[in-house]
CSV table of C-alpha atoms in Angstrom, one decimal:
chain,number,residue,atom,x,y,z
A,1,MET,CA,0.0,0.0,0.0
A,2,ARG,CA,2.9,2.3,0.6
A,3,ARG,CA,4.6,1.7,-2.7
A,4,PRO,CA,2.2,3.8,-4.9
A,5,ARG,CA,2.4,6.7,-2.4
A,6,ALA,CA,6.2,6.5,-2.4
A,7,ILE,CA,6.2,6.4,-6.2
A,8,ALA,CA,3.9,9.4,-6.3
A,9,CYS,CA,6.1,11.4,-3.9
A,10,SER,CA,9.2,10.5,-6.0
A,11,LEU,CA,7.5,11.6,-9.2
A,12,SER,CA,6.4,14.9,-7.5
A,13,ALA,CA,10.0,15.5,-6.4
A,14,LEU,CA,11.3,14.9,-9.9
A,15,LEU,CA,8.6,17.0,-11.6
A,16,TRP,CA,8.7,20.0,-9.2
A,17,PRO,CA,11.9,21.5,-10.7
A,18,ILE,CA,10.4,21.2,-14.2
A,19,ALA,CA,7.1,22.9,-13.1
A,20,ALA,CA,9.1,25.6,-11.3
A,21,ALA,CA,11.3,26.2,-14.3
A,22,ALA,CA,8.2,26.6,-16.6
A,23,GLN,CA,7.2,29.8,-14.8
A,24,THR,CA,10.0,32.1,-13.8
A,25,PRO,CA,9.2,35.3,-11.8
A,26,ALA,CA,11.2,38.6,-12.0
A,27,VAL,CA,10.8,41.5,-9.5
A,28,ALA,CA,11.3,45.1,-10.5
A,29,ARG,CA,14.7,46.3,-9.1
A,30,PRO,CA,14.8,50.1,-8.1
A,31,LEU,CA,17.3,52.1,-10.1
A,32,GLY,CA,16.5,55.8,-9.6
A,33,GLN,CA,14.0,58.2,-8.1
A,34,CYS,CA,13.3,61.9,-8.4
A,35,PRO,CA,10.7,64.7,-8.2
A,36,VAL,CA,9.0,65.9,-11.3
A,37,ALA,CA,8.4,69.6,-11.7
A,38,ASP,CA,5.7,69.4,-14.3
A,39,ALA,CA,2.3,69.5,-12.4
A,40,ALA,CA,0.4,68.7,-15.6
A,41,LEU,CA,2.3,65.5,-16.5
A,42,ILE,CA,0.1,62.9,-14.7
A,43,PRO,CA,-3.3,64.6,-15.7
A,44,ALA,CA,-2.1,64.9,-19.3
A,45,LEU,CA,-1.0,61.3,-19.4
A,46,THR,CA,-4.3,60.2,-18.0
A,47,GLY,CA,-6.4,62.3,-20.3
A,48,ALA,CA,-4.6,61.1,-23.5
A,49,PHE,CA,-4.7,57.5,-22.3
A,50,GLU,CA,-8.4,57.4,-21.4
A,51,ALA,CA,-9.4,59.4,-24.6
A,52,GLY,CA,-7.4,57.0,-26.8
A,53,ASP,CA,-5.4,60.0,-28.2
A,54,ALA,CA,-2.2,58.2,-29.4
A,55,PRO,CA,-0.4,61.2,-30.8
A,56,ARG,CA,-0.9,63.2,-27.7
A,57,PHE,CA,0.1,60.3,-25.5
A,58,ARG,CA,3.4,59.9,-27.4
A,59,ILE,CA,4.2,63.5,-26.8
A,60,VAL,CA,3.5,63.3,-23.1
A,61,SER,CA,5.3,60.0,-22.7
A,62,ALA,CA,8.4,61.5,-24.3
A,63,SER,CA,8.5,63.9,-21.3
A,64,VAL,CA,8.3,60.8,-19.0
A,65,VAL,CA,11.2,59.1,-20.7
A,66,GLU,CA,13.3,62.3,-20.5
A,67,ALA,CA,12.5,62.7,-16.8
A,68,ALA,CA,13.5,59.1,-16.2
A,69,ARG,CA,16.9,59.7,-17.9
A,70,ARG,CA,17.6,62.6,-15.5
A,71,CYS,CA,16.8,60.7,-12.3
A,72,PRO,CA,19.7,60.3,-9.9
A,73,PRO,CA,20.5,56.6,-9.4
A,74,VAL,CA,20.1,54.7,-6.1
A,75,ASP,CA,23.5,53.0,-6.9
A,76,PRO,CA,26.1,55.1,-8.8
A,77,ALA,CA,26.7,52.0,-10.9
A,78,ASP,CA,23.2,52.3,-12.4
A,79,ARG,CA,23.8,55.9,-13.8
A,80,THR,CA,24.7,54.6,-17.2
A,81,ALA,CA,21.6,52.4,-17.4
A,82,LEU,CA,19.3,55.3,-16.6
A,83,GLU,CA,21.0,57.8,-18.9
A,84,SER,CA,20.9,55.3,-21.8
A,85,ILE,CA,17.2,54.5,-21.8
A,86,ASP,CA,16.2,54.5,-25.4
A,87,LEU,CA,12.8,53.6,-26.9
A,88,ARG,CA,14.5,52.5,-30.1
A,89,SER,CA,15.7,49.4,-28.3
A,90,ASP,CA,14.3,49.4,-24.8
A,91,THR,CA,10.7,48.8,-23.5
A,92,LEU,CA,9.1,50.8,-20.7
A,93,VAL,CA,6.1,49.8,-18.6
A,94,VAL,CA,4.6,53.1,-17.3
A,95,VAL,CA,2.4,52.8,-14.2
A,96,TRP,CA,0.4,55.7,-12.7
A,97,PRO,CA,-2.7,56.2,-10.5
A,98,ALA,CA,-5.7,58.1,-11.8
A,99,TRP,CA,-8.4,59.6,-9.7
A,100,PRO,CA,-11.6,60.0,-11.7
A,101,ALA,CA,-13.2,63.4,-11.0
A,102,SER,CA,-16.6,62.0,-12.1
A,103,THR,CA,-17.0,59.7,-9.1
A,104,SER,CA,-18.2,61.0,-5.7
A,105,THR,CA,-15.6,59.0,-3.8
A,106,GLY,CA,-12.8,59.7,-6.1
A,107,GLU,CA,-11.7,56.1,-6.2
A,108,ALA,CA,-8.4,55.6,-7.9
A,109,VAL,CA,-7.4,53.1,-10.7
A,110,LEU,CA,-4.0,52.0,-11.7
A,111,HIS,CA,-3.2,52.6,-15.4
A,112,THR,CA,-0.4,50.8,-17.3
A,113,ALA,CA,1.0,51.5,-20.7
A,114,VAL,CA,3.8,49.8,-22.7
A,115,LEU,CA,6.2,52.2,-24.4
A,116,ARG,CA,8.5,51.0,-27.2
A,117,ARG,CA,9.2,51.7,-30.8
A,118,GLY,CA,6.2,50.9,-33.0
A,119,ALA,CA,3.9,50.1,-30.1
A,120,GLY,CA,0.2,51.2,-30.1
A,121,LEU,CA,-1.5,53.0,-27.3
A,122,TYR,CA,-2.9,49.9,-25.7
A,123,ASP,CA,-0.2,47.5,-26.9
A,124,ARG,CA,0.7,44.6,-24.6
A,125,SER,CA,3.7,43.4,-26.4
A,126,LEU,CA,7.2,43.8,-24.9
A,127,GLY,CA,9.1,43.2,-28.2
A,128,GLY,CA,11.4,40.4,-27.1
A,129,VAL,CA,13.4,41.9,-24.2
A,130,GLY,CA,15.2,39.6,-21.9
A,131,ALA,CA,18.2,37.4,-21.4
A,132,GLY,CA,20.4,37.4,-24.5
A,133,GLY,CA,18.6,40.3,-26.2
A,134,GLY,CA,19.9,43.8,-26.8
A,135,GLY,CA,16.8,45.6,-25.3
A,136,ARG,CA,16.0,46.1,-21.7
A,137,LEU,CA,12.7,46.4,-19.7
A,138,PHE,CA,12.2,49.3,-17.3
A,139,GLN,CA,9.2,50.0,-15.0
A,140,ILE,CA,8.4,53.7,-14.4
A,141,PHE,CA,6.0,54.7,-11.5
A,142,LEU,CA,4.5,58.2,-11.7
A,143,THR,CA,2.6,59.4,-8.6
A,144,ALA,CA,1.7,62.6,-6.8
A,145,SER,CA,2.9,61.6,-3.3
A,146,ALA,CA,6.4,60.9,-1.9
A,147,GLY,CA,5.0,58.1,0.3
A,148,ASP,CA,3.5,56.0,-2.5
A,149,ARG,CA,4.9,52.6,-3.2
A,150,LEU,CA,4.7,50.2,-6.1
A,151,THR,CA,5.6,46.5,-6.3
A,152,GLY,CA,5.9,44.8,-9.7
A,153,VAL,CA,6.3,41.1,-10.3
A,154,TYR,CA,6.6,39.6,-13.8
A,155,VAL,CA,6.1,35.9,-14.2
A,156,SER,CA,7.4,34.5,-17.5
A,157,GLU,CA,6.3,31.2,-19.1
A,158,ARG,CA,8.6,30.3,-21.9
A,159,GLU,CA,7.1,29.7,-25.3
A,160,SER,CA,8.5,28.1,-28.5
A,161,GLY,CA,9.1,30.3,-31.5
A,162,PRO,CA,6.9,30.1,-34.6
A,163,LEU,CA,9.7,28.4,-36.6
A,164,GLU,CA,10.2,25.8,-33.9
A,165,ALA,CA,6.5,25.1,-33.7
A,166,ARG,CA,6.1,24.7,-37.5
A,167,LEU,CA,9.4,22.9,-38.3
A,168,PRO,CA,8.1,19.4,-37.8
A,169,ALA,CA,5.3,19.9,-40.4
A,170,PHE,CA,7.8,21.7,-42.7
A,171,VAL,CA,10.3,18.8,-42.5
A,172,ALA,CA,7.5,16.2,-43.0
A,173,ALA,CA,6.3,18.0,-46.2
A,174,ILE,CA,9.8,17.9,-47.7
A,175,ALA,CA,10.8,14.4,-46.4
A,176,ALA,CA,7.8,12.5,-47.8
A,177,PRO,CA,8.3,13.2,-51.5
A,178,LEU,CA,12.1,13.1,-51.1
A,179,LEU,CA,12.0,9.6,-49.6
A,180,ALA,CA,9.6,8.5,-52.3
A,181,ALA,CA,12.0,9.8,-55.0
A,182,VAL,CA,14.9,8.0,-53.4
A,183,ALA,CA,12.9,4.8,-53.2
A,184,ALA,CA,11.9,5.0,-56.9
A,185,ALA,CA,15.5,5.6,-57.9
A,186,GLN,CA,16.9,2.7,-55.9
A,187,GLY,CA,14.1,0.2,-56.1
A,188,THR,CA,10.9,37.0,-15.8
A,189,ILE,CA,9.7,48.7,-5.5
A,190,ALA,CA,10.3,50.9,-3.7
A,191,GLY,CA,8.8,54.4,-3.7
A,192,VAL,CA,10.7,57.6,-3.7
A,193,ARG,CA,12.7,59.7,-1.3
A,194,GLU,CA,11.4,62.6,0.7
A,195,ALA,CA,12.2,66.1,-0.4
A,196,ALA,CA,12.4,69.5,1.4
A,197,GLU,CA,9.7,70.9,-1.0
A,198,ILE,CA,6.8,68.7,-2.0
A,199,PRO,CA,6.8,68.6,-5.8
A,200,PRO,CA,3.6,68.0,-7.9
A,201,ALA,CA,4.7,64.6,-9.0
A,202,TRP,CA,7.3,61.9,-8.3
A,203,LEU,CA,8.9,59.4,-10.6
A,204,SER,CA,10.5,56.1,-9.7
A,205,VAL,CA,12.5,53.9,-12.2
A,206,ALA,CA,13.1,50.2,-11.8
A,207,ARG,CA,14.6,47.5,-14.1
A,208,VAL,CA,13.0,44.1,-14.8
A,209,ASP,CA,15.4,41.4,-15.9
A,210,LEU,CA,13.2,38.9,-17.8
A,211,PRO,CA,14.6,35.4,-18.2
A,212,PHE,CA,13.3,34.6,-21.7
A,213,ARG,CA,13.0,36.7,-24.8
A,214,ARG,CA,10.1,34.7,-26.0
A,215,ALA,CA,7.5,34.1,-23.3
A,216,SER,CA,4.0,34.8,-22.1
A,217,VAL,CA,4.4,37.2,-19.2
A,218,GLN,CA,1.9,37.7,-16.4
A,219,MET,CA,2.4,41.2,-14.9
A,220,ALA,CA,1.1,41.8,-11.3
A,221,LEU,CA,1.3,45.3,-9.8
A,222,GLN,CA,0.3,46.5,-6.4
A,223,ALA,CA,0.5,50.1,-5.4
A,224,ARG,CA,-0.2,52.0,-2.1
A,225,VAL,CA,-1.3,55.5,-3.2
A,226,ALA,CA,-2.3,58.4,-1.0
A,227,PRO,CA,-5.2,60.5,-2.2
A,228,THR,CA,-4.1,63.7,-4.0
A,229,ALA,CA,-4.8,67.2,-2.7
A,230,ALA,CA,-7.5,67.6,-5.4
A,231,VAL,CA,-9.2,64.4,-4.3
A,232,ILE,CA,-9.1,65.4,-0.7
A,233,ALA,CA,-10.7,68.7,-1.5
A,234,GLN,CA,-13.3,67.0,-3.7
A,235,ARG,CA,-14.2,64.5,-0.8
A,236,ALA,CA,-14.5,67.4,1.6
A,237,GLU,CA,-16.8,69.3,-0.7
A,238,THR,CA,-19.0,66.2,-1.3
A,239,LEU,CA,-19.3,65.6,2.4
A,240,ARG,CA,-20.0,69.3,3.1
A,241,ARG,CA,-22.9,69.2,0.7
A,242,ARG,CA,-24.3,66.0,2.2
A,243,MET,CA,-24.2,67.5,5.7
A,244,VAL,CA,-25.9,70.8,4.7
A,245,PHE,CA,-28.5,69.2,2.5
A,246,VAL,CA,-29.2,65.8,4.2
A,247,GLU,CA,-27.9,65.5,7.7
A,248,ALA,CA,-28.5,69.1,9.0
A,249,PRO,CA,-30.6,70.9,6.5
A,250,HIS,CA,-32.3,73.2,9.0
A,251,VAL,CA,-29.5,73.7,11.6
A,252,ALA,CA,-27.5,76.8,10.7
A,253,CYS,CA,-24.8,76.2,13.2
A,254,ALA,CA,-24.2,72.7,11.9
A,255,ALA,CA,-24.2,73.9,8.3
A,256,GLY,CA,-21.7,76.6,9.3
A,257,LEU,CA,-19.4,73.9,10.9
A,258,ALA,CA,-19.6,71.9,7.7
A,259,ASP,CA,-18.4,74.9,5.7
A,260,ALA,CA,-15.6,75.7,8.1
A,261,LEU,CA,-14.4,72.1,8.3
A,262,ALA,CA,-14.4,71.7,4.5
A,263,ASP,CA,-12.3,74.9,4.3
A,264,ALA,CA,-9.9,73.6,7.0
A,265,ILE,CA,-9.2,70.4,5.1
A,266,ARG,CA,-8.6,72.3,1.9
A,267,GLU,CA,-6.1,74.5,3.7
A,268,ILE,CA,-3.8,71.6,4.5
A,269,PRO,CA,-3.9,69.5,1.3
A,270,ALA,CA,-0.2,69.0,1.0
A,271,VAL,CA,0.1,67.5,4.5
A,272,CYS,CA,-2.9,65.2,4.0
A,273,ALA,CA,-1.7,64.0,0.6
A,274,GLY,CA,1.8,63.3,1.8
A,275,ASP,CA,1.2,62.0,5.3
A,276,PRO,CA,-2.3,60.8,6.4
A,277,ARG,CA,-1.1,60.6,10.0
A,278,GLY,CA,0.1,64.2,9.9
A,279,CYS,CA,-3.2,65.1,8.3
A,280,VAL,CA,-5.0,63.9,11.4
A,281,GLU,CA,-2.7,65.7,13.8
A,282,ALA,CA,-2.9,68.9,11.8
A,283,ALA,CA,-6.7,68.8,11.6
A,284,ALA,CA,-7.3,67.9,15.3
A,285,ASP,CA,-6.6,71.3,16.8
A,286,SER,CA,-8.3,73.1,14.0
A,287,PHE,CA,-11.4,70.9,14.2
A,288,ALA,CA,-11.6,71.5,18.0
A,289,THR,CA,-11.4,75.3,17.7
A,290,LEU,CA,-14.1,75.4,15.0
A,291,TYR,CA,-16.4,73.1,16.9
A,292,ASP,CA,-16.2,75.2,20.1
A,293,ARG,CA,-16.9,78.4,18.0
A,294,GLN,CA,-20.0,76.9,16.4
A,295,GLU,CA,-21.3,75.3,19.6
A,296,THR,CA,-22.1,78.7,21.0
A,297,ALA,CA,-24.1,79.5,17.9
A,298,CYS,CA,-26.2,76.3,18.5
A,299,ARG,CA,-28.1,77.6,21.5
A,300,GLY,CA,-31.8,77.6,20.6
A,301,ALA,CA,-34.9,79.3,22.0
A,302,THR,CA,-35.6,76.2,24.1
A,303,ALA,CA,-33.5,73.4,25.6
A,304,ALA,CA,-35.0,71.0,23.1
A,305,ASP,CA,-33.9,73.2,20.2
A,306,THR,CA,-30.4,73.5,21.7
A,307,THR,CA,-30.1,69.7,22.1
A,308,ARG,CA,-31.3,69.1,18.5
A,309,ASN,CA,-28.8,71.7,17.1
A,310,ARG,CA,-25.9,70.2,19.1
A,311,GLN,CA,-26.8,66.7,17.9
A,312,ALA,CA,-26.6,67.9,14.3
A,313,LEU,CA,-23.3,69.7,15.1
A,314,GLN,CA,-21.9,66.5,16.5
A,315,ARG,CA,-23.0,64.5,13.4
A,316,VAL,CA,-21.1,67.0,11.2
A,317,ASP,CA,-18.0,66.9,13.4
A,318,ALA,CA,-18.0,63.1,13.5
A,319,ALA,CA,-18.4,62.9,9.7
A,320,PHE,CA,-15.5,65.1,9.0
A,321,ARG,CA,-13.3,63.4,11.6
A,322,GLY,CA,-14.1,60.1,9.9
A,323,LEU,CA,-13.2,61.6,6.5
A,324,THR,CA,-9.8,62.7,7.9
A,325,LEU,CA,-9.2,59.3,9.4
A,326,GLY,CA,-10.1,57.6,6.1
A,327,LEU,CA,-7.4,59.4,4.1
A,328,GLU,CA,-5.2,56.3,4.2
A,329,PRO,CA,-3.3,55.2,1.1
A,330,ALA,CA,-5.5,53.2,-1.2
A,331,VAL,CA,-4.2,49.7,-2.3
A,332,LEU,CA,-4.5,49.5,-6.1
A,333,THR,CA,-3.8,46.5,-8.1
A,334,ALA,CA,-3.4,45.9,-11.8
A,335,SER,CA,-2.6,42.8,-13.8
A,336,ALA,CA,-2.1,42.1,-17.5
A,337,ARG,CA,-1.0,39.3,-19.7
A,338,LEU,CA,2.0,40.6,-21.8
A,339,ARG,CA,3.4,39.0,-24.9
A,340,ASN,CA,7.2,39.0,-25.1
A,341,ALA,CA,8.6,38.0,-28.5
A,342,PRO,CA,11.4,39.4,-30.6
A,343,HIS,CA,10.7,40.7,-34.1
A,344,GLU,CA,10.5,38.1,-36.8
A,345,ARG,CA,12.3,37.7,-40.1
A,346,PHE,CA,11.5,34.2,-41.3
A,347,SER,CA,8.4,32.2,-41.7
A,348,LEU,CA,7.5,28.8,-43.2
A,349,GLY,CA,4.8,28.1,-45.7
A,350,VAL,CA,3.4,26.0,-48.6
A,351,ALA,CA,2.7,27.2,-52.1
A,352,THR,CA,0.9,26.2,-55.2
A,353,ALA,CA,2.3,27.6,-58.4
A,354,TYR,CA,2.1,27.5,-62.2
A,355,LEU,CA,5.2,26.8,-64.2
A,356,VAL,CA,5.6,29.3,-67.0
A,357,ALA,CA,7.8,28.6,-70.1
A,358,ALA,CA,9.4,25.4,-68.8
A,359,ARG,CA,12.5,24.5,-70.8
A,360,SER,CA,14.8,21.5,-70.9
A,361,ARG,CA,17.5,20.2,-73.2
A,362,SER,CA,16.2,16.6,-72.6
A,363,PRO,CA,12.6,15.3,-72.8
A,364,ARG,CA,10.9,14.1,-69.7
A,365,ALA,CA,10.1,10.4,-70.0
A,366,THR,CA,8.6,7.5,-68.2
A,367,LEU,CA,8.1,3.8,-68.8
A,368,SER,CA,4.7,2.6,-70.0
A,369,ARG,CA,3.9,-1.0,-70.8
A,370,GLY,CA,7.6,-1.8,-71.2
A,371,VAL,CA,8.2,1.1,-73.6
A,372,ILE,CA,10.0,4.4,-73.0
A,373,VAL,CA,7.5,7.2,-73.7
A,374,ALA,CA,7.5,11.0,-73.5
A,375,ASP,CA,6.0,12.4,-70.3
A,376,PRO,CA,5.4,16.1,-70.8
A,377,PRO,CA,6.0,18.2,-67.6
A,378,VAL,CA,3.0,19.1,-65.4
A,379,ARG,CA,2.5,22.8,-65.2
A,380,GLN,CA,1.1,22.9,-61.6
A,381,ALA,CA,3.6,22.6,-58.9
A,382,SER,CA,3.5,22.3,-55.1
A,383,LEU,CA,6.3,23.9,-53.0
A,384,VAL,CA,7.4,24.1,-49.4
A,385,LEU,CA,9.0,27.5,-48.7
A,386,VAL,CA,11.1,29.5,-46.3
A,387,ASN,CA,10.0,33.2,-46.4
A,388,GLY,CA,12.5,35.9,-45.4
A,389,ALA,CA,11.8,39.6,-44.9
A,390,PHE,CA,14.4,42.1,-45.8
A,391,ARG,CA,13.9,43.8,-42.4
A,392,THR,CA,12.6,42.4,-39.1
A,393,TYR,CA,9.0,43.0,-38.4
A,394,ASP,CA,6.5,42.8,-35.5
A,395,ALA,CA,4.3,39.7,-36.2
A,396,ALA,CA,1.9,40.9,-33.4
A,397,ARG,CA,0.7,44.0,-35.4
A,398,PRO,CA,-3.0,43.8,-36.3
A,399,ALA,CA,-2.1,44.4,-40.0
A,400,PRO,CA,1.3,43.7,-41.7
A,401,GLY,CA,3.6,46.6,-42.5
A,402,TRP,CA,5.8,46.8,-45.6
A,403,SER,CA,8.7,45.4,-43.8
A,404,GLU,CA,6.7,42.2,-43.5
A,405,ARG,CA,4.8,42.4,-46.9
A,406,LEU,CA,7.8,42.5,-49.2
A,407,ARG,CA,10.1,39.4,-48.8
A,408,TRP,CA,12.1,36.8,-50.6
A,409,PHE,CA,11.4,33.1,-50.6
A,410,ALA,CA,13.4,29.9,-51.2
A,411,GLY,CA,12.3,26.3,-50.9
A,412,ALA,CA,11.7,22.9,-52.3
A,413,VAL,CA,9.5,21.8,-55.1
A,414,VAL,CA,7.8,18.6,-54.0
A,415,ALA,CA,5.5,17.9,-57.0
A,416,PRO,CA,5.3,17.1,-59.8
A,417,ASP,CA,9.1,16.5,-59.4
A,418,ILE,CA,11.7,17.2,-56.8
A,419,GLY,CA,13.4,20.6,-57.3
A,420,ALA,CA,14.3,24.0,-55.9
A,421,ALA,CA,12.7,27.4,-56.2
A,422,ALA,CA,13.4,31.0,-55.2
A,423,GLY,CA,12.0,34.5,-55.9
A,424,LEU,CA,10.1,37.4,-54.4
A,425,SER,CA,6.9,37.3,-52.4
A,426,LEU,CA,4.3,40.0,-51.7
A,427,LEU,CA,2.1,39.4,-48.6
A,428,VAL,CA,-1.5,40.4,-49.4
A,429,VAL,CA,-2.9,39.6,-46.0
A,430,ARG,CA,-1.2,37.8,-43.1
A,431,GLY,CA,-1.1,34.2,-44.2
A,432,LEU,CA,-1.6,34.7,-47.9
A,433,ALA,CA,1.0,35.9,-50.4
A,434,ILE,CA,1.7,36.1,-54.2
A,435,ASN,CA,5.0,34.6,-55.3
A,436,VAL,CA,7.0,35.2,-58.5
A,437,GLY,CA,10.3,33.5,-59.2
A,438,GLY,CA,12.0,30.6,-60.8
A,439,ALA,CA,12.4,26.9,-60.3
A,440,ALA,CA,14.7,24.0,-61.3
A,441,LEU,CA,13.2,20.5,-61.3
A,442,ALA,CA,14.9,17.1,-61.6
A,443,ILE,CA,13.4,14.9,-64.2
A,444,ARG,CA,14.1,11.5,-65.8
A,445,THR,CA,15.1,11.4,-69.4
A,446,PRO,CA,16.1,8.5,-71.6
A,447,ALA,CA,19.7,7.3,-70.8
A,448,PRO,CA,22.3,7.4,-73.5
A,449,GLY,CA,21.5,4.7,-76.0
A,450,GLU,CA,17.8,4.6,-75.2
A,451,THR,CA,15.1,5.8,-77.6
A,452,LEU,CA,11.6,7.2,-77.1
A,453,GLY,CA,9.0,4.7,-78.3
A,454,GLN,CA,11.3,1.7,-77.9
A,455,PRO,CA,11.7,-0.9,-75.1
A,456,PRO,CA,14.7,-0.1,-72.9
A,457,VAL,CA,18.0,-1.5,-73.9
A,458,ARG,CA,19.1,-1.7,-70.3
A,459,PRO,CA,15.9,-2.4,-68.3
A,460,ALA,CA,17.7,-2.0,-65.0
A,461,ARG,CA,18.7,1.7,-65.8
A,462,PRO,CA,16.7,3.0,-68.6
A,463,PHE,CA,16.8,6.7,-67.4
A,464,SER,CA,19.3,9.3,-66.5
A,465,PRO,CA,18.7,12.6,-64.6
A,466,ALA,CA,18.1,15.9,-66.3
A,467,THR,CA,16.8,19.4,-65.3
A,468,ILE,CA,13.9,21.5,-66.3
A,469,ARG,CA,14.1,25.3,-65.6
A,470,SER,CA,11.0,27.4,-65.5
A,471,ALA,CA,9.6,30.7,-64.2
A,472,LEU,CA,6.7,30.4,-61.8
A,473,ILE,CA,3.9,32.4,-60.4
A,474,GLY,CA,1.7,31.3,-57.5
A,475,VAL,CA,0.2,31.8,-54.1
A,476,SER,CA,1.6,30.7,-50.8
A,477,PHE,CA,0.1,30.0,-47.4
A,478,ASN,CA,1.8,30.1,-44.0
A,479,PHE,CA,2.1,27.0,-41.8
A,480,LYS,CA,-0.3,26.9,-38.9
């Protein structure tokens, strides 16, 4: 009874390293951190991203890249890495919180964008960065508070390339007719530092060293983000209106306290945005003074009126104190499945073509009923091809660009005879192309001393090899 369990445990121990190697995590390592003087950077980035304005987003993101290059490094050895960030070869994952002004609570969301050469606004392709590649992956965190933090984990699951996946079918397509011909012939963060003056934005740069250049990457981000000064003011105004209109609509002293407390919170936005605990301490004395001042105004004509007014006053005071206590950093998360693959240059495919103006110095022949007879060449040919682009291209693009459309091809003719072909190919849509080129096919022709229309003189070897050359035009299809 123990043997099956022992075998299972042994297999688990053997397979665990394989499963662990299949998914490899990489954590963003902090490189640099710095304040950003441009107060409009985060709002402009958010506006362009949410509106889908790609040209505007590229302009704003260029400022983000320039600010990242100027950040002082945590380790002096990383200065070169920061100063050399270049979107022509590197990929940047930009992360920033956005506080929607349209919501009453001002709840934040965590936006992410991938920046690299040729990437679209909502692209999720990393472009093949990782071990052994020339490009690097950087994570940039933009936020309004010095106390905000971001943790980024990137789990890579290695994938095979398109050529590797299609090679077995490609080899099989060539091998079958070739063997037949031979047989016939032979029988995968920290936040930012504090500053003396609180800037409108902070920027933190980290590097992510992915283990594989071709992988499916699961990105998991978690940020602790303090509410901005604008959000704090918005929450205070929303609460003021609720107190005046709903909780104490007919109590003038309570309404006056709501106005005064909302103004008090708006007067200390920098403290509240940067340090929630400091916000509570700064608000405590101010709240107590304002409450005492309004309490004297709550005395009514009768004791009952005074009690009712003070109860409304206490509700307002408690609500604003609760708001102040609730200004803790929000925990925001974001996750995305990213595709990491280098640009392609080659692809495999099959083609059907028409042989134009086939020429040969020797006739194509076969043996029929013991007699050597002419066997005119068949015009339709089947080919197995390797397609090569003149420049690398991004195979993840929704529509192919000209670097992918115009290419050369070379391959084997598998029918009607074995041969070779080469030429130019124009990709019409991804997976379908028009091919123009030339081919050379190996044929059988009567051996010396043999004559068409006559029985073979040497029945064991009645034929000798010859070549047919021809232009060709056809269509090709990519392997799936």
